[in-house]
PDB file of C-alpha atoms in Angstrom:
ATOM      1  CA  MET P  34    -170.089 -84.639 -30.118  1.00  0.00           C
ATOM      2  CA  CYS P  35    -169.144 -87.998 -28.588  1.00  0.00           C
ATOM      3  CA  GLY P  36    -171.124 -87.037 -25.482  1.00  0.00           C
ATOM      4  CA  PHE P  37    -174.106 -86.128 -27.653  1.00  0.00           C
ATOM      5  CA  LEU P  38    -173.980 -89.523 -29.371  1.00  0.00           C
ATOM      6  CA  LEU P  39    -173.270 -91.413 -26.143  1.00  0.00           C
ATOM      7  CA  ARG P  40    -176.310 -89.893 -24.404  1.00  0.00           C
ATOM      8  CA  ARG P  41    -178.511 -91.041 -27.248  1.00  0.00           C
ATOM      9  CA  THR P  42    -177.048 -94.495 -27.888  1.00  0.00           C
ATOM     10  CA  ARG P  43    -175.913 -95.445 -24.356  1.00  0.00           C
ATOM     11  CA  ASP P  44    -173.237 -97.555 -26.034  1.00  0.00           C
ATOM     12  CA  PRO P  45    -169.695 -96.136 -25.963  1.00  0.00           C
ATOM     13  CA  HIS P  46    -168.469 -98.279 -28.867  1.00  0.00           C
ATOM     14  CA  LEU P  47    -171.419 -97.365 -31.069  1.00  0.00           C
ATOM     15  CA  ALA P  48    -171.033 -93.686 -30.125  1.00  0.00           C
ATOM     16  CA  GLU P  49    -167.365 -93.812 -31.170  1.00  0.00           C
ATOM     17  CA  ASP P  50    -168.246 -95.493 -34.473  1.00  0.00           C
ATOM     18  CA  LEU P  51    -170.929 -92.903 -35.192  1.00  0.00           C
ATOM     19  CA  ALA P  52    -168.547 -90.068 -34.248  1.00  0.00           C
ATOM     20  CA  GLN P  53    -165.983 -91.442 -36.682  1.00  0.00           C
ATOM     21  CA  GLU P  54    -168.618 -91.661 -39.414  1.00  0.00           C
ATOM     22  CA  THR P  55    -169.627 -88.081 -38.592  1.00  0.00           C
ATOM     23  CA  PHE P  56    -166.072 -86.829 -39.062  1.00  0.00           C
ATOM     24  CA  VAL P  57    -165.728 -88.737 -42.336  1.00  0.00           C
ATOM     25  CA  LYS P  58    -168.935 -87.159 -43.657  1.00  0.00           C
ATOM     26  CA  ALA P  59    -167.913 -83.737 -42.369  1.00  0.00           C
ATOM     27  CA  THR P  60    -164.574 -84.049 -44.143  1.00  0.00           C
ATOM     28  CA  ARG P  61    -166.321 -84.928 -47.397  1.00  0.00           C
ATOM     29  CA  ALA P  62    -168.790 -82.059 -46.964  1.00  0.00           C
ATOM     30  CA  LEU P  63    -166.182 -79.474 -45.967  1.00  0.00           C
ATOM     31  CA  LEU P  64    -166.312 -77.731 -49.342  1.00  0.00           C
ATOM     32  CA  GLY P  65    -170.018 -77.051 -48.830  1.00  0.00           C
ATOM     33  CA  TRP P  66    -169.545 -75.557 -45.363  1.00  0.00           C
ATOM     34  CA  ARG P  67    -170.313 -71.852 -45.371  1.00  0.00           C
ATOM     35  CA  GLY P  68    -168.253 -70.899 -42.316  1.00  0.00           C
ATOM     36  CA  GLU P  69    -171.196 -71.072 -39.941  1.00  0.00           C
ATOM     37  CA  ASN P  70    -171.017 -72.300 -36.346  1.00  0.00           C
ATOM     38  CA  ALA P  71    -168.744 -75.348 -36.667  1.00  0.00           C
ATOM     39  CA  ALA P  72    -170.099 -77.079 -33.548  1.00  0.00           C
ATOM     40  CA  ALA P  73    -173.701 -76.756 -34.726  1.00  0.00           C
ATOM     41  CA  TRP P  74    -172.715 -77.972 -38.186  1.00  0.00           C
ATOM     42  CA  LEU P  75    -170.953 -81.055 -36.758  1.00  0.00           C
ATOM     43  CA  LEU P  76    -173.839 -81.800 -34.383  1.00  0.00           C
ATOM     44  CA  THR P  77    -176.272 -81.614 -37.301  1.00  0.00           C
ATOM     45  CA  ILE P  78    -174.182 -84.130 -39.227  1.00  0.00           C
ATOM     46  CA  ALA P  79    -173.915 -86.313 -36.082  1.00  0.00           C
ATOM     47  CA  ARG P  80    -177.691 -86.172 -35.642  1.00  0.00           C
ATOM     48  CA  ASN P  81    -178.207 -87.229 -39.263  1.00  0.00           C
ATOM     49  CA  VAL P  82    -175.672 -90.056 -38.900  1.00  0.00           C
ATOM     50  CA  LEU P  83    -177.529 -91.247 -35.797  1.00  0.00           C
ATOM     51  CA  ILE P  84    -180.896 -91.092 -37.593  1.00  0.00           C
ATOM     52  CA  ASP P  85    -179.441 -93.032 -40.537  1.00  0.00           C
ATOM     53  CA  HIS P  86    -178.057 -95.647 -38.126  1.00  0.00           C
ATOM     54  CA  VAL P  87    -181.463 -96.069 -36.463  1.00  0.00           C
ATOM     55  CA  ARG P  88    -183.165 -96.418 -39.847  1.00  0.00           C
ATOM     56  CA  ARG P  89    -180.622 -99.002 -41.010  1.00  0.00           C
ATOM     57  CA  SER P  90    -180.934-101.021 -37.816  1.00  0.00           C
ATOM     58  CA  ARG P  91    -184.727-101.091 -38.138  1.00  0.00           C
ATOM     59  CA  ARG P  92    -184.461-102.396 -41.692  1.00  0.00           C
ATOM     60  CA  GLU P  93    -182.036-105.169 -40.759  1.00  0.00           C
ATOM     61  CA  LEU P  94    -184.544-107.817 -39.793  1.00  0.00           C
ATOM     62  CA  ALA P  95    -183.554-111.460 -39.901  1.00  0.00           C
ATOM     63  CA  LEU P  96    -185.349-112.811 -42.942  1.00  0.00           C
ATOM     64  CA  PRO P  97    -185.040-116.310 -44.339  1.00  0.00           C
ATOM     65  CA  ASP P  98    -183.063-116.735 -47.552  1.00  0.00           C
ATOM     66  CA  ALA P  99    -184.938-116.470 -50.821  1.00  0.00           C
ATOM     67  CA  ASP P 100    -184.316-120.187 -51.440  1.00  0.00           C
ATOM     68  CA  GLU P 101    -186.028-121.062 -48.157  1.00  0.00           C
ATOM     69  CA  LEU P 102    -189.073-119.056 -49.204  1.00  0.00           C
ATOM     70  CA  GLY P 103    -189.177-120.643 -52.647  1.00  0.00           C
ATOM     71  CA  VAL P 104    -188.603-117.254 -54.289  1.00  0.00           C
ATOM     72  CA  PRO P 105    -185.879-116.686 -56.857  1.00  0.00           C
ATOM     73  CA  ALA P 106    -183.077-114.478 -55.533  1.00  0.00           C
ATOM     74  CA  LEU P 107    -182.834-110.920 -56.809  1.00  0.00           C
ATOM     75  CA  HIS P 108    -179.754-110.547 -58.944  1.00  0.00           C
ATOM     76  CA  VAL P 109    -178.331-107.121 -59.653  1.00  0.00           C
ATOM     77  CA  ASP P 110    -175.336-106.935 -61.921  1.00  0.00           C
ATOM     78  CA  ALA P 111    -172.908-104.238 -60.778  1.00  0.00           C
ATOM     79  CA  VAL P 112    -171.698-103.762 -64.346  1.00  0.00           C
ATOM     80  CA  ASP P 113    -175.250-103.015 -65.529  1.00  0.00           C
ATOM     81  CA  VAL P 114    -175.740-100.570 -62.659  1.00  0.00           C
ATOM     82  CA  ARG P 115    -172.457 -98.796 -63.482  1.00  0.00           C
ATOM     83  CA  ASP P 116    -173.380 -98.659 -67.193  1.00  0.00           C
ATOM     84  CA  ALA P 117    -176.760 -97.153 -66.350  1.00  0.00           C
ATOM     85  CA  LEU P 118    -175.145 -94.585 -64.040  1.00  0.00           C
ATOM     86  CA  ASP P 119    -172.604 -93.656 -66.723  1.00  0.00           C
ATOM     87  CA  ARG P 120    -175.404 -92.931 -69.203  1.00  0.00           C
ATOM     88  CA  LEU P 121    -177.086 -90.438 -66.886  1.00  0.00           C
ATOM     89  CA  PRO P 122    -176.436 -86.698 -66.996  1.00  0.00           C
ATOM     90  CA  GLU P 123    -173.633 -85.613 -64.631  1.00  0.00           C
ATOM     91  CA  ARG P 124    -176.001 -83.978 -62.107  1.00  0.00           C
ATOM     92  CA  HIS P 125    -178.135 -87.132 -61.789  1.00  0.00           C
ATOM     93  CA  ARG P 126    -175.074 -89.362 -61.498  1.00  0.00           C
ATOM     94  CA  ARG P 127    -173.527 -87.100 -58.837  1.00  0.00           C
ATOM     95  CA  LEU P 128    -176.724 -86.960 -56.757  1.00  0.00           C
ATOM     96  CA  LEU P 129    -177.309 -90.709 -56.879  1.00  0.00           C
ATOM     97  CA  THR P 130    -173.673 -91.369 -55.965  1.00  0.00           C
ATOM     98  CA  LEU P 131    -173.793 -89.011 -52.974  1.00  0.00           C
ATOM     99  CA  VAL P 132    -177.083 -90.362 -51.630  1.00  0.00           C
ATOM    100  CA  TYR P 133    -176.989 -94.072 -52.435  1.00  0.00           C
ATOM    101  CA  LEU P 134    -173.332 -95.000 -52.768  1.00  0.00           C
ATOM    102  CA  GLU P 135    -171.714 -92.617 -50.278  1.00  0.00           C
ATOM    103  CA  GLY P 136    -174.655 -92.570 -47.862  1.00  0.00           C
ATOM    104  CA  PHE P 137    -175.226 -88.836 -47.465  1.00  0.00           C
ATOM    105  CA  SER P 138    -178.689 -87.721 -46.373  1.00  0.00           C
ATOM    106  CA  LEU P 139    -180.679 -85.285 -48.497  1.00  0.00           C
ATOM    107  CA  VAL P 140    -180.093 -82.582 -45.880  1.00  0.00           C
ATOM    108  CA  GLU P 141    -176.334 -83.154 -46.044  1.00  0.00           C
ATOM    109  CA  VAL P 142    -176.374 -82.992 -49.843  1.00  0.00           C
ATOM    110  CA  ALA P 143    -178.363 -79.754 -49.636  1.00  0.00           C
ATOM    111  CA  VAL P 144    -175.766 -78.281 -47.266  1.00  0.00           C
ATOM    112  CA  MET P 145    -172.883 -79.492 -49.440  1.00  0.00           C
ATOM    113  CA  THR P 146    -174.341 -77.993 -52.610  1.00  0.00           C
ATOM    114  CA  GLY P 147    -175.849 -74.871 -51.068  1.00  0.00           C
ATOM    115  CA  THR P 148    -179.268 -75.874 -52.380  1.00  0.00           C
ATOM    116  CA  LYS P 149    -182.644 -76.064 -50.647  1.00  0.00           C
ATOM    117  CA  HIS P 150    -183.639 -79.452 -49.205  1.00  0.00           C
ATOM    118  CA  ALA P 151    -186.860 -79.529 -51.270  1.00  0.00           C
ATOM    119  CA  THR P 152    -184.883 -78.876 -54.458  1.00  0.00           C
ATOM    120  CA  ILE P 153    -182.506 -81.750 -53.681  1.00  0.00           C
ATOM    121  CA  LYS P 154    -185.432 -84.036 -52.849  1.00  0.00           C
ATOM    122  CA  THR P 155    -187.026 -83.311 -56.233  1.00  0.00           C
ATOM    123  CA  ALA P 156    -183.712 -83.642 -58.069  1.00  0.00           C
ATOM    124  CA  VAL P 157    -183.019 -87.034 -56.459  1.00  0.00           C
ATOM    125  CA  TRP P 158    -186.521 -88.219 -57.374  1.00  0.00           C
ATOM    126  CA  ARG P 159    -185.904 -87.192 -60.985  1.00  0.00           C
ATOM    127  CA  ALA P 160    -182.467 -88.827 -60.952  1.00  0.00           C
ATOM    128  CA  ARG P 161    -183.978 -92.066 -59.622  1.00  0.00           C
ATOM    129  CA  SER P 162    -186.630 -91.996 -62.340  1.00  0.00           C
ATOM    130  CA  ALA P 163    -183.987 -91.431 -65.011  1.00  0.00           C
ATOM    131  CA  PHE P 164    -181.878 -94.242 -63.546  1.00  0.00           C
ATOM    132  CA  ALA P 165    -184.839 -96.652 -63.515  1.00  0.00           C
ATOM    133  CA  GLU P 166    -185.555 -95.856 -67.145  1.00  0.00           C
ATOM    134  CA  THR P 167    -181.897 -96.205 -68.148  1.00  0.00           C
ATOM    135  CA  TYR P 168    -181.308 -99.344 -66.076  1.00  0.00           C
ATOM    136  CA  GLY P 169    -184.342-101.016 -67.652  1.00  0.00           C
ATOM    137  CA  GLY P 170    -182.838-100.332 -71.089  1.00  0.00           C
ATOM    138  CA  VAL P 171    -179.410-101.676 -70.115  1.00  0.00           C
ATOM    139  CA  ARG P 172    -180.716-105.008 -68.876  1.00  0.00           C
TER     140      ARG P 172
END
């Protein structure tokens, strides 16, 4: 797996970091593993970790502070977010936690839960909608 990541990143330190993240995610997802080919399963998780890393690095552009732009800073209160999450049904709360707080991809959540990717995608969309509605009421 390290070789797989090293060939794609060409950075040994980054490859090691991504391999570690892969093993952490694999450990968390172990209950959802159906006893298939372990190497293929780990490489799939490694591939998803790599894709997530590339997406994150593309989003991390150096932008001026909100004050420099003359725009008020966005303030999100963690207590309000937690209250809104606590008011959601268990399934919505669990999905949003896995995807947004723990960083699992939709494919990984589908594997963990034994559910189709499209079903998870729809469920996360519904959970986000419910959260937006609930969060608006909390604030």
